[in-house]
PDB file of C-alpha atoms in Angstrom:
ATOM      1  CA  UNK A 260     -12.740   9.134  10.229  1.00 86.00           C
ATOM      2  CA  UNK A 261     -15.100   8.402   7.287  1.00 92.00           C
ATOM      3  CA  UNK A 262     -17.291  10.955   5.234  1.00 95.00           C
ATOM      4  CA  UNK A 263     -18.837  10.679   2.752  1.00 96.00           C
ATOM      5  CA  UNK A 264     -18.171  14.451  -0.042  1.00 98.00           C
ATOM      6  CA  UNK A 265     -20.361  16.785  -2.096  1.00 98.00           C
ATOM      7  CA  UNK A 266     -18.258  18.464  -4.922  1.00 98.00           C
ATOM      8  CA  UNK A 267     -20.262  21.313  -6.023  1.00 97.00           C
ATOM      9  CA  UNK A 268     -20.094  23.016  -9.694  1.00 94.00           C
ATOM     10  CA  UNK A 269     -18.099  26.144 -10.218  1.00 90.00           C
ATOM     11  CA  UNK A 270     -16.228  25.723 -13.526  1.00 88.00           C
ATOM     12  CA  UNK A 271     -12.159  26.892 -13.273  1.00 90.00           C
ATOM     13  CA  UNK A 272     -12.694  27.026  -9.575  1.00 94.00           C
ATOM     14  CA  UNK A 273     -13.153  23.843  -9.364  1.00 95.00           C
ATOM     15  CA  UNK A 274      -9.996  23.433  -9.051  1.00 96.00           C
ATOM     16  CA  UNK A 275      -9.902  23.967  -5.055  1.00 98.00           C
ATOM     17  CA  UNK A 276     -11.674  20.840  -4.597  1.00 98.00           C
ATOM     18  CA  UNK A 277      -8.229  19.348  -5.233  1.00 98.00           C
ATOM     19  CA  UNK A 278      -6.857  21.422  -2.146  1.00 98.00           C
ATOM     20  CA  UNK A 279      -9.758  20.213  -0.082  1.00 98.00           C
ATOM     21  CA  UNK A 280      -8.982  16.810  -0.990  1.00 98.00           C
ATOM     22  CA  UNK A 281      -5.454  17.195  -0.107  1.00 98.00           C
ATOM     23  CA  UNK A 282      -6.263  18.585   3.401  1.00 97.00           C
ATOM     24  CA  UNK A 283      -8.746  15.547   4.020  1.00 97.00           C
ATOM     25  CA  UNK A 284      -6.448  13.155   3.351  1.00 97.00           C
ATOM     26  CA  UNK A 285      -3.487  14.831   5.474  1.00 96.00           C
ATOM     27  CA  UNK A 286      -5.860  14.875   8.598  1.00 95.00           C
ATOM     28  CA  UNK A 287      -6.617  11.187   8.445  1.00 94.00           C
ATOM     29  CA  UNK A 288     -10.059  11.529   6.624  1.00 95.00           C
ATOM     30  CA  UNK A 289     -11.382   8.797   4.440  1.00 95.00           C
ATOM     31  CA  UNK A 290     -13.855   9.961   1.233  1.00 97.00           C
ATOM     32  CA  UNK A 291     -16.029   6.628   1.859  1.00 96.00           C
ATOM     33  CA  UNK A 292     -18.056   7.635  -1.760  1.00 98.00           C
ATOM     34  CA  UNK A 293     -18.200  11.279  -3.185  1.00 98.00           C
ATOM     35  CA  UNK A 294     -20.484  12.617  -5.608  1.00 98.00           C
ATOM     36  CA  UNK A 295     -20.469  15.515  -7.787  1.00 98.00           C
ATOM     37  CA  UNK A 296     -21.506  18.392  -9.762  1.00 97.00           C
ATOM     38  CA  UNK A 297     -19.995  19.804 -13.336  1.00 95.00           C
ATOM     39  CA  UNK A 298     -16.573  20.400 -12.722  1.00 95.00           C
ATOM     40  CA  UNK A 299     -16.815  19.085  -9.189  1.00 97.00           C
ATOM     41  CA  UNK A 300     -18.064  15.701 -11.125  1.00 98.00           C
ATOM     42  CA  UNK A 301     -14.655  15.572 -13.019  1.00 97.00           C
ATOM     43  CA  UNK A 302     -12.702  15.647  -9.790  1.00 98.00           C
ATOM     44  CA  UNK A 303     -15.006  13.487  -8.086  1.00 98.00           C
ATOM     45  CA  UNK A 304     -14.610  10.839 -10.983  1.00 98.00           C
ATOM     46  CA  UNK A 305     -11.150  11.145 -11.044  1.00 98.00           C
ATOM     47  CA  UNK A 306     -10.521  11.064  -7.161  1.00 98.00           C
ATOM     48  CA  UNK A 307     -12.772   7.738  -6.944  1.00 98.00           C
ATOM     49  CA  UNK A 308     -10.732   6.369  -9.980  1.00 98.00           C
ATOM     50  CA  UNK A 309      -7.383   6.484  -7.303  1.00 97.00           C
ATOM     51  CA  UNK A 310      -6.126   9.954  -8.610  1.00 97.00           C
ATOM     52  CA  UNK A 311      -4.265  11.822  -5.681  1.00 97.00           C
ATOM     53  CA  UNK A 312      -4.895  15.332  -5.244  1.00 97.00           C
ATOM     54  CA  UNK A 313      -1.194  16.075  -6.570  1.00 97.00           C
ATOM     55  CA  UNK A 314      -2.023  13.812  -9.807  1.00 97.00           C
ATOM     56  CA  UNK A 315      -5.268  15.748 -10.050  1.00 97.00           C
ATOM     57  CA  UNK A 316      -3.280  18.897 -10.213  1.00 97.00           C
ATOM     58  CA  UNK A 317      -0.684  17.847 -11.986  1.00 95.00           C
ATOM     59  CA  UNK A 318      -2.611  16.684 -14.719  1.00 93.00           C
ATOM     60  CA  UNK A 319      -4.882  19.988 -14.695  1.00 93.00           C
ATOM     61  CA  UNK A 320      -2.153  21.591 -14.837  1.00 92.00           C
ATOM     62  CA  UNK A 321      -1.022  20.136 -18.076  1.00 90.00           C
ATOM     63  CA  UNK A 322      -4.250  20.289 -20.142  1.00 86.00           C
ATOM     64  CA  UNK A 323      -3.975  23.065 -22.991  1.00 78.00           C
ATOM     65  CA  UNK A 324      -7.238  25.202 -22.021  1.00 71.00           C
ATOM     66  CA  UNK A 325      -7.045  26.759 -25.406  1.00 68.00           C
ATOM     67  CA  UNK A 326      -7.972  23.462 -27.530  1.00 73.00           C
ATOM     68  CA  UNK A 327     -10.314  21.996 -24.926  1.00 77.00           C
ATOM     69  CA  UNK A 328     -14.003  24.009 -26.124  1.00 75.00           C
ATOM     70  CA  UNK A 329     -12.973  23.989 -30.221  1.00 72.00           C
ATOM     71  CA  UNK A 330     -16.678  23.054 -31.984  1.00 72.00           C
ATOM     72  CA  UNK A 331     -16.154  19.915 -34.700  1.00 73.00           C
ATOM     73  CA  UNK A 332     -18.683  18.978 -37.506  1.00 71.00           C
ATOM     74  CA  UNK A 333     -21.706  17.128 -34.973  1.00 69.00           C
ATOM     75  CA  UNK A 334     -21.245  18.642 -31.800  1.00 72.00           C
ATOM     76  CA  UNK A 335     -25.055  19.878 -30.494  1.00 74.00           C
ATOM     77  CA  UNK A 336     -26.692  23.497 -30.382  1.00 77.00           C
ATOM     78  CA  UNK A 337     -24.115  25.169 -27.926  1.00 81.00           C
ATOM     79  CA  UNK A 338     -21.784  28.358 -27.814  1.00 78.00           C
ATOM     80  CA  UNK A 339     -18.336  25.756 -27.461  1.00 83.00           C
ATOM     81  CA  UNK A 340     -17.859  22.436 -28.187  1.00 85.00           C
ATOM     82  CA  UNK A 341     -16.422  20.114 -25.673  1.00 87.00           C
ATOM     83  CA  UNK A 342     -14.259  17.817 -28.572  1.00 86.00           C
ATOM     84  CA  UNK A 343     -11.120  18.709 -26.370  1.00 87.00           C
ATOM     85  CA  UNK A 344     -13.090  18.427 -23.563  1.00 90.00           C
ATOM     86  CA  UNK A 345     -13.781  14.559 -24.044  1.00 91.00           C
ATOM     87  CA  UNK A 346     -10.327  13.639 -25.096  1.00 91.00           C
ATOM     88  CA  UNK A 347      -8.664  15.255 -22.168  1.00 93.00           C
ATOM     89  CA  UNK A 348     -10.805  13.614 -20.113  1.00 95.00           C
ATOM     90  CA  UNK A 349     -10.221  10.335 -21.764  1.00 95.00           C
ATOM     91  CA  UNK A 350      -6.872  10.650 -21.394  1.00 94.00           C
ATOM     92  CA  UNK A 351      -7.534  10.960 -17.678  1.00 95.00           C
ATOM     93  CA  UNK A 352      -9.721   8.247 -16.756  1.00 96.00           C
ATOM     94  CA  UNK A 353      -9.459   5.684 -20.202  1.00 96.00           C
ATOM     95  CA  UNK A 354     -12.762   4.052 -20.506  1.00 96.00           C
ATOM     96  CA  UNK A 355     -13.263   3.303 -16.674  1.00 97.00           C
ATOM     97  CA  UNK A 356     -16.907   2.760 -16.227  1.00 97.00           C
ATOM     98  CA  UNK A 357     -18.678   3.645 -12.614  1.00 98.00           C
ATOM     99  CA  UNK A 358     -18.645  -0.154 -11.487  1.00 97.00           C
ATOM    100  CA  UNK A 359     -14.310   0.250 -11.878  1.00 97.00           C
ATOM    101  CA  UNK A 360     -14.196   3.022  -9.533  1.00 98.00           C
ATOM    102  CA  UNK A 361     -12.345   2.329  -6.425  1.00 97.00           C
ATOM    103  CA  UNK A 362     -15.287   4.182  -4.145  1.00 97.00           C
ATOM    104  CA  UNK A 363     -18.842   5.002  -4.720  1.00 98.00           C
ATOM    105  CA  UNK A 364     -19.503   7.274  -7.179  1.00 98.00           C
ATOM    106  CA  UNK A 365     -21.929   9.422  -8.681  1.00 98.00           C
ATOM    107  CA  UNK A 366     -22.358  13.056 -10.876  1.00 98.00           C
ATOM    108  CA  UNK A 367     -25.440  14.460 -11.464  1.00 97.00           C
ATOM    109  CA  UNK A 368     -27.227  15.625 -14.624  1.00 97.00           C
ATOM    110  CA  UNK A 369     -31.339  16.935 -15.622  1.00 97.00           C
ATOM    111  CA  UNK A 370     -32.908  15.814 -18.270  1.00 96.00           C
ATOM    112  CA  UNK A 371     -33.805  18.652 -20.648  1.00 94.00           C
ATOM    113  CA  UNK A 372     -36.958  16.612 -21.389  1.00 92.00           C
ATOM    114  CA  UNK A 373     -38.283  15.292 -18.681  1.00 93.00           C
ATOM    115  CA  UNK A 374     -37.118  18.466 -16.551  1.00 93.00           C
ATOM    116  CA  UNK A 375     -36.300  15.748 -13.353  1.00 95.00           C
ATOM    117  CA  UNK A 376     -32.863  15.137 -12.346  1.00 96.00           C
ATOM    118  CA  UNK A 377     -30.724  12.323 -12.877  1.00 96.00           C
ATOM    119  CA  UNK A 378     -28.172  10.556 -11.304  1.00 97.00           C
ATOM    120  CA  UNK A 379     -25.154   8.751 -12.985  1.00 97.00           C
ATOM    121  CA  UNK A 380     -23.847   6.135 -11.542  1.00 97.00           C
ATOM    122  CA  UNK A 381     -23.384   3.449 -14.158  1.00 96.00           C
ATOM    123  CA  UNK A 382     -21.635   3.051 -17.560  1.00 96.00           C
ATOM    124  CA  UNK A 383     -18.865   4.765 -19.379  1.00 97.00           C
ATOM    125  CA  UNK A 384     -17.631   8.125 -16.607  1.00 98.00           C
ATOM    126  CA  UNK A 385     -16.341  10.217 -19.158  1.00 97.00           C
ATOM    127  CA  UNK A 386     -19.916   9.953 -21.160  1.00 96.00           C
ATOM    128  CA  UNK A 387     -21.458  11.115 -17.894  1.00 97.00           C
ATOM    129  CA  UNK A 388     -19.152  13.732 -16.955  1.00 97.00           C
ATOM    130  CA  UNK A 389     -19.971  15.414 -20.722  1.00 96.00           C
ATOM    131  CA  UNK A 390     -23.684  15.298 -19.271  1.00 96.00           C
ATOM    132  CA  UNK A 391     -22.730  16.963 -15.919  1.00 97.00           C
ATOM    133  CA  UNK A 392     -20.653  19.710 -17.407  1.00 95.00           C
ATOM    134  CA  UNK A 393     -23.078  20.671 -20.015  1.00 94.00           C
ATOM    135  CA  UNK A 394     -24.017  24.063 -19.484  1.00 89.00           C
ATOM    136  CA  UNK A 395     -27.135  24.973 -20.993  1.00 87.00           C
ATOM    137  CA  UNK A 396     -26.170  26.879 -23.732  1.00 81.00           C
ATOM    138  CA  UNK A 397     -22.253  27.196 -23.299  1.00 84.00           C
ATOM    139  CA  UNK A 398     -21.726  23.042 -24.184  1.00 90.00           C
ATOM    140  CA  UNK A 399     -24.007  21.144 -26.263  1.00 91.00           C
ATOM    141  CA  UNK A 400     -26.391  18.634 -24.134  1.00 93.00           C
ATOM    142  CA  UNK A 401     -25.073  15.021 -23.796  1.00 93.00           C
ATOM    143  CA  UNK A 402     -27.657  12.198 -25.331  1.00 91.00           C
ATOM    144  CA  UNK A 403     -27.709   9.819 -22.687  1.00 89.00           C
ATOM    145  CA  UNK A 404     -30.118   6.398 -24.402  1.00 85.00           C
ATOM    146  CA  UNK A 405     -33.169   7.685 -23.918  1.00 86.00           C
ATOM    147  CA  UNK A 406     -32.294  11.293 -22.164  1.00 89.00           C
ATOM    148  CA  UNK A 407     -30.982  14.397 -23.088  1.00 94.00           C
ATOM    149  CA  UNK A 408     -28.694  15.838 -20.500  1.00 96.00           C
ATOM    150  CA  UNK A 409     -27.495  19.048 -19.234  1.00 95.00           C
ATOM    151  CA  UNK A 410     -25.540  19.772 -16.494  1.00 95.00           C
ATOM    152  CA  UNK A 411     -26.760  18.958 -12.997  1.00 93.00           C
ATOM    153  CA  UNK A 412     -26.244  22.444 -11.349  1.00 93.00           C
ATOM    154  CA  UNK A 413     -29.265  23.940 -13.072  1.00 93.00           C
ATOM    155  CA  UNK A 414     -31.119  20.951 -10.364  1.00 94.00           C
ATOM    156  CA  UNK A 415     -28.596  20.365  -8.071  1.00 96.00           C
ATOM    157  CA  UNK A 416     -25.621  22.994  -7.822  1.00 95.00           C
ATOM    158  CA  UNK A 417     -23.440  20.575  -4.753  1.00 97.00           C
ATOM    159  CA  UNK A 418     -25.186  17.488  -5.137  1.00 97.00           C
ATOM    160  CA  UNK A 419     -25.284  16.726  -0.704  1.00 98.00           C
ATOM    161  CA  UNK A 420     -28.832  14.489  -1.469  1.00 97.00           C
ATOM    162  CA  UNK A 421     -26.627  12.085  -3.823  1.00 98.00           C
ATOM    163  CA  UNK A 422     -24.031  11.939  -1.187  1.00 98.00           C
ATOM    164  CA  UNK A 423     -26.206  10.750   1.112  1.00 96.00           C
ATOM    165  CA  UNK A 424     -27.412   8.481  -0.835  1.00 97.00           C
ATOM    166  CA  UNK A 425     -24.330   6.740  -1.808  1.00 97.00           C
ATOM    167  CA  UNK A 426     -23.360   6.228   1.744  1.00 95.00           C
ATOM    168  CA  UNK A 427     -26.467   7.161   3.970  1.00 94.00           C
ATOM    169  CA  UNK A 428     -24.325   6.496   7.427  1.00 90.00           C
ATOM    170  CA  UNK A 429     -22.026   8.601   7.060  1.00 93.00           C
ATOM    171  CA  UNK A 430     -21.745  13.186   7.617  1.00 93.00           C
ATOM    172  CA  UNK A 431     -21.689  14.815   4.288  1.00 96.00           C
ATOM    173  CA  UNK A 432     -19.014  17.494   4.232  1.00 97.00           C
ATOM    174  CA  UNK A 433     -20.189  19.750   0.928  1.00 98.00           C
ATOM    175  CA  UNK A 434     -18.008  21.963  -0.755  1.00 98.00           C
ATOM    176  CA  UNK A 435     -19.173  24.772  -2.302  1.00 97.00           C
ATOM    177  CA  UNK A 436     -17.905  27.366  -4.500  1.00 95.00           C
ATOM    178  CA  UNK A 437     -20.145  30.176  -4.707  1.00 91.00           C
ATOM    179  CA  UNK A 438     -20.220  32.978  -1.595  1.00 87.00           C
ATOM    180  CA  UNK A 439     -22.627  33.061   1.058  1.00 84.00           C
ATOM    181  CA  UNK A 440     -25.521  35.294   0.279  1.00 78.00           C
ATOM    182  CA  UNK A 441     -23.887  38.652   2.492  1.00 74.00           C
ATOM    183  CA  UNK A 442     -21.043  38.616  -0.054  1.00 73.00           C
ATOM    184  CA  UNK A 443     -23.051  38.759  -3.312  1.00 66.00           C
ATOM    185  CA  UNK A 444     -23.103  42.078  -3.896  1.00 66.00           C
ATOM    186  CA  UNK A 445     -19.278  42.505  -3.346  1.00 68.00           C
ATOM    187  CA  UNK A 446     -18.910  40.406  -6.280  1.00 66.00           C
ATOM    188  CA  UNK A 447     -17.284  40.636  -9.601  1.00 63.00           C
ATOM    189  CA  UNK A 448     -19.604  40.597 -12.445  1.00 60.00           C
ATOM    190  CA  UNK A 449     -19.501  37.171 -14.099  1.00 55.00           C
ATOM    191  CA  UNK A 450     -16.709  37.028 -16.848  1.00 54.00           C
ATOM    192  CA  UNK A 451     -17.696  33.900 -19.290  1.00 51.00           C
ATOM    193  CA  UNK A 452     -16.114  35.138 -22.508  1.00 49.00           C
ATOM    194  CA  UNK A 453     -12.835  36.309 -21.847  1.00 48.00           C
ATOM    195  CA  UNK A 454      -9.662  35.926 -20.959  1.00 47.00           C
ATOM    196  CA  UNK A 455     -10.454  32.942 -22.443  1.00 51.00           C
ATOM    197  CA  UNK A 456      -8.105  32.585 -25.900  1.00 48.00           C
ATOM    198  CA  UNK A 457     -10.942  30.540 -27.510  1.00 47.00           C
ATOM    199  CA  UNK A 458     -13.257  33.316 -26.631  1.00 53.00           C
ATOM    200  CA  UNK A 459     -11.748  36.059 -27.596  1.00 53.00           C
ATOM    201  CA  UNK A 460     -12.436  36.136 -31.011  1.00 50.00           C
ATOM    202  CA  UNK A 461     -16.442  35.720 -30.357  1.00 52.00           C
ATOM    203  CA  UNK A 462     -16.325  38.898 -27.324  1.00 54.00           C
ATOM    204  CA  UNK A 463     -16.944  41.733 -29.882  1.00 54.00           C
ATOM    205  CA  UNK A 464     -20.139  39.923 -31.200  1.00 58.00           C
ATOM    206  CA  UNK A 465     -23.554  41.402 -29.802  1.00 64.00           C
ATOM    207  CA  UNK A 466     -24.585  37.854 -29.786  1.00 65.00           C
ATOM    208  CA  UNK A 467     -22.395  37.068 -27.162  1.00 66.00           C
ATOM    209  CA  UNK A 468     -22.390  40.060 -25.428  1.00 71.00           C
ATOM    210  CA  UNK A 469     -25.953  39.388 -24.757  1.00 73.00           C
ATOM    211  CA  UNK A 470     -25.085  35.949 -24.042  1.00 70.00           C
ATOM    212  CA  UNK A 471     -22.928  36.869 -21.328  1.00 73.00           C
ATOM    213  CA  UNK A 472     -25.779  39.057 -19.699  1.00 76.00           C
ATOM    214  CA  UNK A 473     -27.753  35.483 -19.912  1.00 74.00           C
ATOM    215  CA  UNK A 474     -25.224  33.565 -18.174  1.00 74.00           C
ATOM    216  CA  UNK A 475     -24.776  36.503 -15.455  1.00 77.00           C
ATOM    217  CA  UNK A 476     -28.816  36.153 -14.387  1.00 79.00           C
ATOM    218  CA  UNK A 477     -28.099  32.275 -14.653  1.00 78.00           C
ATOM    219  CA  UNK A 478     -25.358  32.310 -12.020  1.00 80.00           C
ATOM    220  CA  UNK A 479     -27.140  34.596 -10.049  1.00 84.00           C
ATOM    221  CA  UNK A 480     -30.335  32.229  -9.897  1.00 85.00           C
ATOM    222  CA  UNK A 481     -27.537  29.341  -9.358  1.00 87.00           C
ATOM    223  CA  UNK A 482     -26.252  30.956  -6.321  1.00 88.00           C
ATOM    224  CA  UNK A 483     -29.002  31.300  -4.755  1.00 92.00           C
ATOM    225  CA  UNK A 484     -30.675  27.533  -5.412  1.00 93.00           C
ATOM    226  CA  UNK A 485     -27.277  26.635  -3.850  1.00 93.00           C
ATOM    227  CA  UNK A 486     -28.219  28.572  -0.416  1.00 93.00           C
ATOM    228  CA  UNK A 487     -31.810  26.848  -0.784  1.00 94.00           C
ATOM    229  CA  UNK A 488     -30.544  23.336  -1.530  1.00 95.00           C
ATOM    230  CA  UNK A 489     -28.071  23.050   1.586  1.00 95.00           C
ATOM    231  CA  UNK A 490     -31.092  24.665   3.727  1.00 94.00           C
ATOM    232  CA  UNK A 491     -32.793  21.508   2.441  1.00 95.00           C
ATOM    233  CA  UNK A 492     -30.247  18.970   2.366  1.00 94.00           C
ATOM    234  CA  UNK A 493     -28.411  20.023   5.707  1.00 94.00           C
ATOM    235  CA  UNK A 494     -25.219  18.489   5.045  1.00 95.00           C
ATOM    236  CA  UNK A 495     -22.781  18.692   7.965  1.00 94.00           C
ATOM    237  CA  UNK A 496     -20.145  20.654   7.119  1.00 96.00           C
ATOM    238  CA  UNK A 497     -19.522  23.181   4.543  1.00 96.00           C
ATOM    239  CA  UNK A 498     -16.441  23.851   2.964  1.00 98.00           C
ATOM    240  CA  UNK A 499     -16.578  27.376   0.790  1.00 97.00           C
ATOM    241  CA  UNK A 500     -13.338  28.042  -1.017  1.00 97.00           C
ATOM    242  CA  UNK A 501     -12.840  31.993  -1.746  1.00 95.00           C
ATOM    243  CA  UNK A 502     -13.226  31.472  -5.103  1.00 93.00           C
ATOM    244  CA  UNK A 503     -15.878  33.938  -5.958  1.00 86.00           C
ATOM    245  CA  UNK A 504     -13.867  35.865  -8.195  1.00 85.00           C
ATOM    246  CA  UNK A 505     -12.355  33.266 -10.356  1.00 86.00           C
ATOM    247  CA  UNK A 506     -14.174  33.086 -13.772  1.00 79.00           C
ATOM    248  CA  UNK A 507     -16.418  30.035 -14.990  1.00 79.00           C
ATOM    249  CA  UNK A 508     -14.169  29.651 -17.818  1.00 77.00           C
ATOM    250  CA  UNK A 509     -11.291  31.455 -16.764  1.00 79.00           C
ATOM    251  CA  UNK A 510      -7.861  30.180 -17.882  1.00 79.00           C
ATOM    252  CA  UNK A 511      -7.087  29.117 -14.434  1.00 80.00           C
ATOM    253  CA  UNK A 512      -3.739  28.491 -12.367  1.00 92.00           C
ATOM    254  CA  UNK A 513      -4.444  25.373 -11.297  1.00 94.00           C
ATOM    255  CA  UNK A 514      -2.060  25.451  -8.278  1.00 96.00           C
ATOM    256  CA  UNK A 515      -2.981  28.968  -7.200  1.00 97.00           C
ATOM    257  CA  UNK A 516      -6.689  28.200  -7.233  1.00 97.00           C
ATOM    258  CA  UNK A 517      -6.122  24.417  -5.513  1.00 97.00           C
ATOM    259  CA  UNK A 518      -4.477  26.912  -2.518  1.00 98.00           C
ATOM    260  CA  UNK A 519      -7.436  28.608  -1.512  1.00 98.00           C
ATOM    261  CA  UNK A 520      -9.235  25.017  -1.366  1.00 98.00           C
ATOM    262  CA  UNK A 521      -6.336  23.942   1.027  1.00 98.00           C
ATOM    263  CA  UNK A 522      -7.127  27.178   3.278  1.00 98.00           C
ATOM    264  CA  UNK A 523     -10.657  27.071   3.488  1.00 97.00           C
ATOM    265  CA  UNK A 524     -10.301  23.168   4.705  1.00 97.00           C
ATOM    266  CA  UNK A 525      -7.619  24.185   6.922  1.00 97.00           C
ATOM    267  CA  UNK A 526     -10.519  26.500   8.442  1.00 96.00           C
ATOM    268  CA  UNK A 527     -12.735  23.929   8.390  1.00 95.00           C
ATOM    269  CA  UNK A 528     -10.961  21.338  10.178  1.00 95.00           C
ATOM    270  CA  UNK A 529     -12.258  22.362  13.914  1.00 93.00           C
ATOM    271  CA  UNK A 530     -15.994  21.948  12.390  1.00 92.00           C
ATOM    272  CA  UNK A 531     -15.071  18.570  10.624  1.00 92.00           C
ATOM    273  CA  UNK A 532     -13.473  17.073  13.627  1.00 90.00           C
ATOM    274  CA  UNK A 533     -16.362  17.872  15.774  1.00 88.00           C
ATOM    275  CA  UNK A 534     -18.972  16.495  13.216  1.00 83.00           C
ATOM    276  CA  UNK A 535     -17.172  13.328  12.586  1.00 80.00           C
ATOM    277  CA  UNK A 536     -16.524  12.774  16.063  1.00 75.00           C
ATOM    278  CA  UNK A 537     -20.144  13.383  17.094  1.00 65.00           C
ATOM    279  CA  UNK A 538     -21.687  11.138  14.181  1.00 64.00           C
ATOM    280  CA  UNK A 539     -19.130   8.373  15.276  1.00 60.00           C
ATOM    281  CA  UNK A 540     -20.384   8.644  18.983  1.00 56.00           C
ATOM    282  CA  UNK A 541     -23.940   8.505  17.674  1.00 55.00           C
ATOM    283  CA  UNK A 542     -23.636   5.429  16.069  1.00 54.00           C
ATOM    284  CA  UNK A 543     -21.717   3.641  17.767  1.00 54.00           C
ATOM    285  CA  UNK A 544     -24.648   4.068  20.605  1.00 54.00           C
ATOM    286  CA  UNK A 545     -27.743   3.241  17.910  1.00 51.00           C
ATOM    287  CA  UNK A 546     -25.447  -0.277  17.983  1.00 51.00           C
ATOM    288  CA  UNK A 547     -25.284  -0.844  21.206  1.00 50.00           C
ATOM    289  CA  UNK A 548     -29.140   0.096  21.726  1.00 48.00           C
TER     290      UNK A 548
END
């Protein structure tokens, strides 16, 4: 059963694409080429570099979220820096580039200049996933030669078009991690700054009060180019974690948070088995026609 995934941004909660993951694999379903979004780039990366789901978490699991956004001497016009950020994820995935990936992979990003987006699919992963988790505004923009990237939700928020691309015979399961529209005003506001223990120190500042009022109205506008972008894109199943309350950068437990991504596959799994099943049938006719 082959299908080809669409990790969608989220920050901490992307951590329940590694449930999802886990849930794929235990019903017998091969990720053919994945693409992905921010944080759903880093697991897409690592998943196509022959991670497990259980080495994905284990290894989240391990990072110290306090040293990952420290700023050092260089780092671009941004809240945070992302110095930990890049080592962690070095640590991760050494200095793989896209062509040593074990399946087809790709993260998106949009160029702040040319306002188009961008795909990544060659050269060094860890420089692209620094351009798909830039946040405009919370992590400085990643020069890419002759581009200078942000992160691909502001285009793309669950990047089902690149999917498609990468392996255009195959369904698209997406999974995405922000609420269907009824839900959004049962939501919690949008915490940015805090519990973080980076943040904390900055949370009394009016600058980033207001900043956090910016980034609300941002995830708001996010949320709903998600709804208009699967409309579009029609992938053929969607996976949404209940992860609307978890914090973009939220300390997060991993484990806890990779659970809900488990249950919302496990609810899935009806809608994936029919889809797969019905693509199969289809080609396998267009061949013999």
């Amino acid at each position: 059963m082959n299908i080809s995934l669409a990790l969608g941004g989220g920050g901490a909660k992307g951590n329940a694409h590694i449930g999802v993951l886990r849930i794929l694999e235990r019903e017998g379903f091969r990720v053919r080429a994945i693409a992905g979004t921010s944080a759903g780039g880093i697991v897409a990366a690592a998943y196509a570099a022959g991670c497990s789901p259980d080495e994905i978490e284990t290894y989240m699991s391990g990072v110290s979220q306090s040293k990952l956004y420290g700023r050092q001497p260089g780092d671009g016009p941004a809240l945070l820096g992302v110095t930990g950020v890049a080592r962690s994820l070095t640590e991760l995935l050494g200095e793989r580039t896209f062509d040593d990936l074990r399946i087809p992979c790709a993260v998106t990003a949009v160029d702040l200049e040319s306002s188009q987006e961008v795909i990544l699919r060659q050269g060094h992963v860890v420089d692209a996933l620094l351009a798909t988790i830039a946040i405009p505004g919370v992590f400085p923009p990643k020069q890419w030669e002759n581009h200078l990237l942000a992160d691909g939700g502001v285009l793309n928020p669950v990047p089902v078009s690149v999917a498609r691309l990468l392996a255009p015979d195959l369904p698209v399961v997406a999974v995405v991690l922000s609420p269907p529209q009824q839900q959004w005003a049962d939501l919690p506001p949008t915490d940015i700054l805090s519990p973080h223990p980076v943040l904390e120190r900055i949370t009394r500042l009016r600058v980033a009060q207001a900043f956090e009022i910016f980034i609300r109205s941002v995830d708001i506008g996010s949320r709903m180019l998600t709804e208009l972008r699967l409309q579009v894109d029609k992938p053929e199943v969607i996976i949404r974690p209940d992860v609307g309350h978890i914090g973009l950068l939220e300390k997060a437990d991993v484990a806890a948070i990779a659970k809900i991504g488990e249950q919302a596959a496990e609810a899935a799994l009806p809608e994936l088995h029919r889809s797969v099943s019905w693509r199969s049938k289809l080609a396998r006719r267009l061949r013999i026609g």
